[in-house]
Amino acid sequence: MENVGDGSAAAPVDSYRLTEEIQLEKNKKEMLQMSTFELKNTIAELEQRLNSVEDEGNEWKTRYETQIELNKQLERQIYILREKSENIRGNPTDRLSSIRSLDQMPVGALNQFVKHLDDEKILLENQLKNFELRIEQEAKAYYKVNNERRMYISEIAQTSVTQEAAKKQQSDPAHATREKPAFKAKYNGLAKRRTMTKRRGGMTKGSHPSNMKH
């Protein structure tokens, strides 16, 4: 009779422990599911930001290439004007013809013509300097956006690895118990990086130069 009584007393204790362990595993599973959900949201946000950065990068690349083409056209115009000037200097006939046409011009018209040539020269030189400065600025902006795009790609890859680890932990409760501290540290680090990324994204949008005028 005493042996039967001992077995009956132990049964409720074992049942209580089992219920407690089941509840603990449920709590762990819920935590992992929540972590997985938040990681998915993090990946979605990073991908959205990456797409935005890629669009900005394409815009800067187009403007950069357009600016290069404008510079080439301007350089061709300067080259043509220099060739004409050299031809006039090197060809006596053309030079004499030009001298005759200039001799026949009134003094006022001649002064205006000289002033026009000087103004055109200054204008072309200023345009060339301005275009060189713009292309340098556009190049810096393009490379900055490109580096930012690479940073987001790297963060998405790291987040995907963390998400895969969370899935494995969810499917293997024993593994989840062993890896819980490491996973928590990695997830906290990722959340901190995500906050810093959002701040950098806001600063980048505010720091873009104004649209280029042609």
Coordinates of N, CA and C in Angstrom, one line a residue:
M1 N 0.8 -1.2 0.0 CA 0.0 0.0 0.0 C 0.9 1.2 0.0
E2 N 2.0 1.3 0.7 CA 2.9 2.4 0.8 C 3.5 2.7 -0.6
N3 N 3.9 1.6 -1.3 CA 4.5 1.8 -2.6 C 3.6 2.4 -3.6
V4 N 2.3 2.0 -3.6 CA 1.3 2.6 -4.5 C 1.1 4.1 -4.1
G5 N 1.1 4.4 -2.9 CA 1.0 5.8 -2.4 C 2.1 6.6 -2.9
D6 N 3.4 6.1 -2.9 CA 4.5 6.9 -3.4 C 4.4 7.2 -4.9
G7 N 4.0 6.2 -5.7 CA 3.8 6.4 -7.1 C 2.8 7.4 -7.4
S8 N 1.7 7.5 -6.7 CA 0.7 8.4 -6.9 C 1.1 9.8 -6.6
A9 N 2.0 10.0 -5.6 CA 2.5 11.3 -5.2 C 3.5 11.9 -6.2
A10 N 4.3 10.9 -6.9 CA 5.3 11.4 -7.9 C 4.6 11.8 -9.2
A11 N 3.5 11.1 -9.5 CA 2.9 11.4 -10.8 C 2.5 12.9 -11.0
P12 N 1.9 13.5 -10.0 CA 1.5 15.0 -10.2 C 2.8 15.8 -10.4
V13 N 3.9 15.5 -9.7 CA 5.1 16.3 -9.8 C 5.6 16.2 -11.3
D14 N 5.7 15.0 -11.8 CA 6.2 14.8 -13.2 C 5.3 15.5 -14.2
S15 N 4.0 15.4 -13.9 CA 3.0 16.1 -14.8 C 3.2 17.6 -14.8
Y16 N 3.5 18.1 -13.6 CA 3.7 19.6 -13.5 C 5.0 20.0 -14.2
R17 N 6.0 19.2 -14.0 CA 7.3 19.5 -14.7 C 7.1 19.5 -16.2
L18 N 6.4 18.5 -16.7 CA 6.2 18.4 -18.2 C 5.4 19.6 -18.7
T19 N 4.4 20.0 -18.0 CA 3.6 21.1 -18.4 C 4.4 22.4 -18.4
E20 N 5.3 22.5 -17.4 CA 6.2 23.7 -17.3 C 7.2 23.7 -18.5
E21 N 7.7 22.5 -18.8 CA 8.7 22.5 -19.9 C 8.0 22.8 -21.3
I22 N 6.8 22.3 -21.4 CA 6.0 22.6 -22.6 C 5.7 24.1 -22.8
Q23 N 5.4 24.7 -21.7 CA 5.1 26.1 -21.7 C 6.4 26.9 -22.0
L24 N 7.5 26.4 -21.5 CA 8.8 27.1 -21.7 C 9.1 27.0 -23.2
E25 N 8.9 25.8 -23.8 CA 9.2 25.7 -25.2 C 8.3 26.5 -26.1
K26 N 7.0 26.6 -25.6 CA 6.1 27.5 -26.4 C 6.6 29.0 -26.3
N27 N 7.0 29.4 -25.2 CA 7.5 30.8 -25.1 C 8.7 31.0 -26.0
K28 N 9.7 30.0 -26.0 CA 10.8 30.1 -26.9 C 10.4 30.2 -28.3
K29 N 9.4 29.3 -28.7 CA 9.0 29.3 -30.1 C 8.3 30.7 -30.5
E30 N 7.5 31.2 -29.6 CA 6.9 32.5 -29.8 C 8.0 33.6 -30.0
M31 N 9.0 33.5 -29.1 CA 10.1 34.5 -29.2 C 10.8 34.4 -30.6
L32 N 11.1 33.2 -31.0 CA 11.8 33.0 -32.3 C 10.9 33.4 -33.5
Q33 N 9.6 33.2 -33.4 CA 8.7 33.6 -34.4 C 8.7 35.1 -34.5
M34 N 8.7 35.8 -33.4 CA 8.7 37.2 -33.3 C 10.0 37.8 -33.9
S35 N 11.1 37.1 -33.6 CA 12.4 37.6 -34.1 C 12.4 37.4 -35.6
T36 N 11.9 36.3 -36.1 CA 11.9 36.0 -37.5 C 11.0 37.0 -38.2
F37 N 9.9 37.4 -37.7 CA 9.0 38.4 -38.3 C 9.7 39.7 -38.4
E38 N 10.4 40.1 -37.3 CA 11.1 41.4 -37.3 C 12.3 41.4 -38.3
L39 N 12.9 40.3 -38.4 CA 14.0 40.2 -39.4 C 13.5 40.3 -40.8
K40 N 12.3 39.7 -41.1 CA 11.7 39.8 -42.4 C 11.4 41.3 -42.7
N41 N 10.9 42.0 -41.7 CA 10.6 43.4 -41.9 C 11.9 44.2 -42.1
T42 N 13.0 43.8 -41.4 CA 14.2 44.5 -41.6 C 14.7 44.3 -43.0
I43 N 14.7 43.1 -43.5 CA 15.1 42.8 -44.9 C 14.3 43.6 -45.9
A44 N 13.0 43.6 -45.7 CA 12.1 44.4 -46.6 C 12.4 45.9 -46.6
E45 N 12.7 46.4 -45.4 CA 13.1 47.9 -45.3 C 14.4 48.1 -46.0
L46 N 15.4 47.2 -45.8 CA 16.7 47.4 -46.5 C 16.6 47.2 -48.0
E47 N 15.8 46.3 -48.4 CA 15.6 46.1 -49.9 C 14.9 47.4 -50.5
Q48 N 14.0 47.9 -49.8 CA 13.3 49.1 -50.3 C 14.3 50.3 -50.3
R49 N 15.1 50.4 -49.3 CA 16.1 51.5 -49.3 C 17.1 51.2 -50.4
L50 N 17.5 50.0 -50.6 CA 18.5 49.6 -51.7 C 17.9 50.0 -53.1
N51 N 16.6 49.7 -53.3 CA 16.0 50.1 -54.6 C 16.0 51.6 -54.8
S52 N 15.7 52.3 -53.7 CA 15.7 53.8 -53.8 C 17.1 54.3 -54.1
V53 N 18.1 53.7 -53.4 CA 19.5 54.1 -53.7 C 20.0 53.8 -55.1
E54 N 19.5 52.6 -55.6 CA 19.9 52.2 -57.0 C 19.2 53.2 -58.0
D55 N 18.0 53.6 -57.7 CA 17.4 54.6 -58.6 C 18.1 55.9 -58.6
E56 N 18.6 56.4 -57.4 CA 19.4 57.6 -57.3 C 20.7 57.4 -58.0
G57 N 21.3 56.2 -57.9 CA 22.6 56.0 -58.5 C 22.4 56.0 -60.0
N58 N 21.3 55.5 -60.6 CA 21.1 55.5 -62.0 C 20.9 57.0 -62.5
E59 N 20.3 57.8 -61.7 CA 20.1 59.2 -62.0 C 21.4 59.9 -62.1
W60 N 22.2 59.7 -61.0 CA 23.5 60.3 -61.0 C 24.4 59.9 -62.1
K61 N 24.3 58.6 -62.4 CA 25.1 58.0 -63.5 C 24.7 58.7 -64.9
T62 N 23.4 58.9 -65.1 CA 23.0 59.5 -66.3 C 23.4 61.0 -66.4
R63 N 23.3 61.7 -65.3 CA 23.8 63.1 -65.3 C 25.3 63.2 -65.5
Y64 N 26.0 62.2 -64.9 CA 27.4 62.2 -65.0 C 27.8 62.0 -66.5
E65 N 27.2 61.0 -67.1 CA 27.5 60.7 -68.5 C 27.1 61.9 -69.4
T66 N 25.9 62.5 -69.1 CA 25.5 63.7 -69.9 C 26.5 64.8 -69.8
Q67 N 27.0 65.0 -68.6 CA 28.0 66.1 -68.3 C 29.2 65.8 -69.1
I68 N 29.7 64.6 -69.2 CA 30.9 64.3 -69.9 C 30.7 64.6 -71.4
E69 N 29.5 64.2 -71.9 CA 29.2 64.5 -73.3 C 29.2 66.0 -73.6
L70 N 28.6 66.8 -72.7 CA 28.6 68.2 -72.9 C 30.0 68.8 -72.9
N71 N 30.8 68.3 -72.0 CA 32.2 68.7 -72.0 C 32.9 68.4 -73.3
K72 N 32.6 67.2 -73.9 CA 33.3 66.8 -75.1 C 32.8 67.8 -76.3
Q73 N 31.5 68.1 -76.3 CA 31.0 69.1 -77.3 C 31.7 70.4 -77.2
L74 N 31.8 70.9 -75.9 CA 32.5 72.2 -75.7 C 33.9 72.1 -76.1
E75 N 34.6 71.1 -75.8 CA 36.0 70.9 -76.2 C 36.1 70.9 -77.8
R76 N 35.2 70.3 -78.4 CA 35.2 70.3 -79.9 C 35.0 71.7 -80.5
Q77 N 34.1 72.4 -79.9 CA 33.9 73.8 -80.3 C 35.1 74.6 -80.1
I78 N 35.8 74.5 -79.0 CA 37.0 75.2 -78.8 C 38.1 74.8 -79.8
Y79 N 38.2 73.5 -80.1 CA 39.2 73.0 -81.0 C 38.9 73.6 -82.4
I80 N 37.6 73.6 -82.8 CA 37.3 74.2 -84.1 C 37.6 75.6 -84.2
L81 N 37.4 76.4 -83.2 CA 37.7 77.8 -83.2 C 39.2 78.0 -83.2
R82 N 39.9 77.2 -82.5 CA 41.4 77.3 -82.6 C 41.9 76.9 -84.0
E83 N 41.3 75.9 -84.6 CA 41.8 75.5 -86.0 C 41.5 76.7 -86.9
K84 N 40.4 77.3 -86.8 CA 40.1 78.4 -87.7 C 41.1 79.6 -87.5
S85 N 41.4 79.8 -86.2 CA 42.4 80.8 -85.9 C 43.7 80.5 -86.5
E86 N 44.2 79.2 -86.3 CA 45.5 78.8 -86.9 C 45.5 78.9 -88.4
N87 N 44.3 78.5 -89.0 CA 44.3 78.6 -90.5 C 44.4 80.0 -91.0
I88 N 43.8 80.9 -90.3 CA 43.9 82.3 -90.7 C 45.3 82.8 -90.5
R89 N 45.9 82.4 -89.4 CA 47.3 82.8 -89.2 C 48.3 82.2 -90.2
G90 N 48.0 80.9 -90.6 CA 48.9 80.2 -91.5 C 48.7 80.4 -93.0
N91 N 47.5 80.9 -93.4 CA 47.2 81.0 -94.8 C 47.3 82.5 -95.1
P92 N 48.3 82.9 -95.9 CA 48.4 84.4 -96.2 C 47.2 84.9 -96.9
T93 N 46.6 84.1 -97.8 CA 45.5 84.6 -98.6 C 44.3 84.9 -97.7
D94 N 44.0 84.0 -96.8 CA 42.9 84.2 -95.9 C 43.2 85.3 -94.9
R95 N 44.5 85.4 -94.5 CA 44.9 86.4 -93.6 C 44.7 87.8 -94.3
L96 N 45.2 87.9 -95.5 CA 45.0 89.2 -96.2 C 43.5 89.5 -96.4
S97 N 42.8 88.5 -96.8 CA 41.3 88.7 -97.0 C 40.7 89.2 -95.7
S98 N 41.1 88.6 -94.6 CA 40.6 89.0 -93.3 C 41.0 90.4 -92.9
I99 N 42.3 90.7 -93.3 CA 42.8 92.1 -93.0 C 42.0 93.1 -93.8
R100 N 41.8 92.8 -95.1 CA 41.0 93.7 -96.0 C 39.6 93.9 -95.4
S101 N 39.0 92.8 -95.0 CA 37.6 93.0 -94.5 C 37.6 93.8 -93.2
L102 N 38.6 93.6 -92.4 CA 38.7 94.4 -91.2 C 39.0 95.9 -91.5
D103 N 39.9 96.1 -92.5 CA 40.2 97.5 -92.9 C 39.0 98.2 -93.4
Q104 N 38.1 97.5 -94.0 CA 36.9 98.1 -94.6 C 35.9 98.4 -93.5
M105 N 36.0 97.8 -92.3 CA 35.0 98.0 -91.3 C 35.2 99.3 -90.6
P106 N 34.2 100.0 -90.2 CA 34.3 101.3 -89.4 C 35.0 100.9 -88.1
V107 N 35.6 102.0 -87.5 CA 36.3 101.8 -86.2 C 35.3 101.3 -85.1
G108 N 34.1 101.8 -85.1 CA 33.2 101.4 -84.1 C 32.8 99.9 -84.2
A109 N 32.5 99.5 -85.5 CA 32.2 98.1 -85.7 C 33.4 97.2 -85.4
L110 N 34.6 97.7 -85.8 CA 35.8 96.9 -85.5 C 36.0 96.7 -84.0
N111 N 35.8 97.7 -83.2 CA 35.9 97.6 -81.8 C 34.8 96.7 -81.2
Q112 N 33.6 96.7 -81.8 CA 32.6 95.8 -81.3 C 32.9 94.4 -81.7
F113 N 33.5 94.2 -82.8 CA 33.9 92.8 -83.3 C 35.0 92.2 -82.3
V114 N 36.0 93.1 -82.0 CA 37.1 92.6 -81.1 C 36.5 92.3 -79.7
K115 N 35.6 93.2 -79.3 CA 35.0 93.0 -78.0 C 34.2 91.7 -78.0
H116 N 33.5 91.4 -79.1 CA 32.7 90.2 -79.2 C 33.6 88.9 -79.2
L117 N 34.7 89.0 -79.8 CA 35.7 87.9 -79.8 C 36.2 87.7 -78.4
D118 N 36.5 88.7 -77.7 CA 37.0 88.6 -76.3 C 36.0 88.0 -75.4
D119 N 34.7 88.5 -75.6 CA 33.6 88.0 -74.7 C 33.4 86.5 -75.0
E120 N 33.5 86.1 -76.3 CA 33.2 84.7 -76.6 C 34.3 83.9 -76.0
K121 N 35.6 84.3 -76.1 CA 36.7 83.6 -75.5 C 36.5 83.4 -74.0
I122 N 36.2 84.5 -73.3 CA 36.0 84.4 -71.9 C 34.8 83.5 -71.5
L123 N 33.7 83.6 -72.3 CA 32.6 82.7 -72.1 C 32.9 81.2 -72.2
L124 N 33.7 80.9 -73.3 CA 34.0 79.5 -73.5 C 35.0 79.0 -72.4
E125 N 35.9 79.8 -72.0 CA 36.8 79.4 -70.9 C 36.0 79.2 -69.6
N126 N 35.1 80.1 -69.3 CA 34.3 80.0 -68.1 C 33.4 78.7 -68.1
Q127 N 32.8 78.5 -69.3 CA 32.0 77.3 -69.4 C 32.8 76.0 -69.2
L128 N 34.0 76.0 -69.8 CA 34.9 74.8 -69.6 C 35.2 74.6 -68.1
K129 N 35.6 75.7 -67.4 CA 35.9 75.6 -66.0 C 34.6 75.1 -65.2
N130 N 33.5 75.7 -65.5 CA 32.3 75.3 -64.9 C 31.9 73.8 -65.1
F131 N 32.0 73.4 -66.3 CA 31.7 72.0 -66.6 C 32.7 71.0 -65.9
E132 N 34.0 71.4 -65.9 CA 35.0 70.6 -65.2 C 34.6 70.5 -63.7
L133 N 34.2 71.6 -63.1 CA 33.8 71.5 -61.7 C 32.6 70.7 -61.5
R134 N 31.6 70.8 -62.4 CA 30.4 70.1 -62.3 C 30.6 68.6 -62.4
I135 N 31.4 68.2 -63.4 CA 31.7 66.8 -63.6 C 32.4 66.2 -62.4
E136 N 33.3 67.0 -61.7 CA 33.9 66.5 -60.5 C 32.9 66.3 -59.4
Q137 N 32.0 67.2 -59.3 CA 31.0 67.1 -58.2 C 30.0 65.9 -58.5
E138 N 29.6 65.7 -59.8 CA 28.8 64.6 -60.2 C 29.4 63.3 -59.9
A139 N 30.7 63.2 -60.2 CA 31.5 62.0 -60.0 C 31.5 61.6 -58.5
K140 N 31.8 62.6 -57.7 CA 31.8 62.3 -56.2 C 30.5 61.9 -55.7
A141 N 29.4 62.5 -56.2 CA 28.0 62.1 -55.8 C 27.7 60.7 -56.2
Y142 N 28.1 60.4 -57.5 CA 27.8 59.1 -58.0 C 28.5 58.0 -57.2
Y143 N 29.8 58.2 -56.9 CA 30.6 57.2 -56.2 C 30.0 57.1 -54.7
K144 N 29.6 58.2 -54.2 CA 29.0 58.1 -52.8 C 27.7 57.2 -52.8
V145 N 26.9 57.4 -53.8 CA 25.6 56.6 -53.9 C 26.0 55.2 -54.1
N146 N 27.0 54.9 -55.0 CA 27.4 53.6 -55.3 C 27.9 52.9 -54.0
N147 N 28.7 53.5 -53.2 CA 29.2 53.0 -52.0 C 28.0 52.7 -51.0
E148 N 27.1 53.6 -51.0 CA 25.9 53.4 -50.1 C 25.1 52.2 -50.5
R149 N 25.0 52.0 -51.8 CA 24.3 50.8 -52.4 C 25.0 49.5 -51.9
R150 N 26.3 49.5 -52.0 CA 27.1 48.3 -51.6 C 26.9 48.0 -50.1
M151 N 26.8 49.1 -49.3 CA 26.6 48.9 -47.9 C 25.3 48.2 -47.6
Y152 N 24.2 48.7 -48.3 CA 22.9 48.1 -48.1 C 22.9 46.6 -48.5
I153 N 23.5 46.3 -49.6 CA 23.6 44.9 -50.1 C 24.3 44.0 -49.0
S154 N 25.3 44.5 -48.4 CA 26.0 43.8 -47.4 C 25.1 43.6 -46.2
E155 N 24.4 44.6 -45.8 CA 23.5 44.5 -44.6 C 22.4 43.5 -44.9
I156 N 21.8 43.5 -46.1 CA 20.8 42.6 -46.5 C 21.3 41.1 -46.4
A157 N 22.5 40.9 -46.8 CA 23.1 39.6 -46.8 C 23.3 39.1 -45.3
Q158 N 23.8 40.0 -44.5 CA 23.9 39.7 -43.0 C 22.6 39.4 -42.4
T159 N 21.6 40.2 -42.7 CA 20.3 40.0 -42.2 C 19.7 38.6 -42.6
S160 N 19.9 38.3 -43.9 CA 19.4 37.0 -44.4 C 20.1 35.8 -43.6
V161 N 21.4 35.9 -43.3 CA 22.1 34.9 -42.6 C 21.4 34.8 -41.2
T162 N 21.2 35.9 -40.5 CA 20.6 35.9 -39.2 C 19.2 35.3 -39.2
Q163 N 18.4 35.6 -40.3 CA 17.1 35.0 -40.4 C 17.1 33.5 -40.6
E164 N 18.1 33.0 -41.4 CA 18.2 31.6 -41.6 C 18.6 30.9 -40.2
A165 N 19.4 31.6 -39.4 CA 19.8 31.0 -38.1 C 18.5 31.0 -37.2
A166 N 17.7 32.0 -37.3 CA 16.5 32.0 -36.5 C 15.5 30.9 -36.9
K167 N 15.5 30.6 -38.2 CA 14.6 29.5 -38.7 C 15.1 28.1 -38.2
K168 N 16.4 27.9 -38.2 CA 17.0 26.7 -37.7 C 16.7 26.5 -36.2
Q169 N 16.8 27.6 -35.4 CA 16.6 27.6 -34.0 C 15.1 27.3 -33.7
Q170 N 14.2 27.8 -34.6 CA 12.8 27.5 -34.4 C 12.5 26.1 -34.7
S171 N 13.2 25.4 -35.6 CA 12.9 24.0 -35.9 C 13.6 23.1 -35.0
D172 N 14.6 23.6 -34.3 CA 15.4 22.7 -33.3 C 15.4 23.4 -32.0
P173 N 14.4 23.1 -31.1 CA 14.4 23.7 -29.8 C 15.6 23.6 -28.9
A174 N 16.3 22.4 -29.0 CA 17.5 22.1 -28.2 C 18.6 23.1 -28.7
H175 N 18.7 23.2 -30.1 CA 19.7 24.1 -30.6 C 19.4 25.6 -30.3
A176 N 18.1 25.9 -30.2 CA 17.7 27.2 -29.8 C 18.1 27.6 -28.4
T177 N 18.0 26.6 -27.5 CA 18.4 26.8 -26.1 C 19.9 27.1 -26.0
R178 N 20.7 26.3 -26.8 CA 22.1 26.5 -26.7 C 22.6 27.8 -27.4
E179 N 21.9 28.2 -28.5 CA 22.4 29.4 -29.2 C 21.6 30.7 -28.9
K180 N 20.7 30.6 -27.9 CA 19.9 31.8 -27.6 C 20.8 33.0 -27.2
P181 N 21.8 33.0 -26.4 CA 22.6 34.2 -26.1 C 23.2 34.8 -27.3
A182 N 23.9 33.9 -28.1 CA 24.6 34.4 -29.3 C 23.6 35.0 -30.3
F183 N 22.4 34.4 -30.5 CA 21.4 34.9 -31.4 C 20.9 36.3 -30.9
K184 N 20.7 36.4 -29.6 CA 20.2 37.6 -29.1 C 21.2 38.8 -29.3
A185 N 22.5 38.5 -29.1 CA 23.5 39.5 -29.3 C 23.6 39.9 -30.7
K186 N 23.5 38.9 -31.6 CA 23.6 39.2 -33.0 C 22.4 40.1 -33.5
Y187 N 21.2 39.7 -33.0 CA 20.0 40.4 -33.3 C 20.0 41.9 -32.8
N188 N 20.5 42.0 -31.6 CA 20.6 43.4 -31.0 C 21.5 44.2 -31.8
G189 N 22.6 43.6 -32.3 CA 23.6 44.4 -33.1 C 23.0 44.8 -34.4
L190 N 22.2 43.9 -35.0 CA 21.5 44.2 -36.3 C 20.5 45.3 -36.1
A191 N 19.7 45.3 -35.0 CA 18.7 46.3 -34.8 C 19.4 47.7 -34.6
K192 N 20.6 47.7 -34.0 CA 21.3 48.9 -33.8 C 21.8 49.4 -35.1
R193 N 22.3 48.5 -36.0 CA 22.8 48.9 -37.3 C 21.7 49.4 -38.2
R194 N 20.5 48.8 -38.0 CA 19.3 49.3 -38.8 C 19.0 50.7 -38.4
T195 N 19.0 51.0 -37.1 CA 18.7 52.4 -36.7 C 19.7 53.4 -37.2
M196 N 21.0 53.0 -37.2 CA 22.1 53.9 -37.8 C 21.9 54.1 -39.3
T197 N 21.4 53.0 -40.0 CA 21.2 53.0 -41.4 C 20.1 54.0 -41.8
K198 N 19.0 54.0 -41.0 CA 17.9 54.9 -41.2 C 18.4 56.4 -41.1
R199 N 19.2 56.6 -40.0 CA 19.7 58.0 -39.8 C 20.6 58.4 -41.0
R200 N 21.5 57.5 -41.4 CA 22.3 57.8 -42.6 C 21.5 58.1 -43.8
G201 N 20.5 57.3 -44.0 CA 19.6 57.5 -45.2 C 19.0 58.8 -45.2
G202 N 18.5 59.3 -44.0 CA 17.9 60.6 -43.9 C 18.9 61.7 -44.2
M203 N 20.1 61.5 -43.7 CA 21.2 62.5 -43.9 C 21.6 62.6 -45.4
T204 N 21.6 61.4 -46.1 CA 22.0 61.3 -47.5 C 21.0 62.0 -48.3
K205 N 19.7 61.8 -48.1 CA 18.7 62.5 -48.9 C 18.8 64.0 -48.7
G206 N 19.1 64.5 -47.5 CA 19.2 65.9 -47.3 C 20.4 66.5 -47.9
S207 N 21.4 65.7 -48.2 CA 22.7 66.3 -48.6 C 22.9 66.2 -50.1
H208 N 21.9 65.8 -50.9 CA 22.1 65.7 -52.4 C 22.2 67.1 -52.9
P209 N 23.1 67.3 -53.9 CA 23.2 68.7 -54.6 C 21.9 68.9 -55.4
S210 N 21.7 70.2 -55.7 CA 20.5 70.6 -56.5 C 20.7 70.0 -57.9
N211 N 19.5 70.0 -58.6 CA 19.5 69.5 -60.0 C 20.4 70.3 -60.9
M212 N 21.1 69.7 -61.8 CA 22.0 70.4 -62.7 C 21.2 71.1 -63.8
K213 N 21.7 72.3 -64.1 CA 21.1 73.1 -65.1 C 22.0 73.1 -66.3
H214 N 21.4 72.8 -67.5 CA 22.1 72.8 -68.7 C 21.9 74.1 -69.5

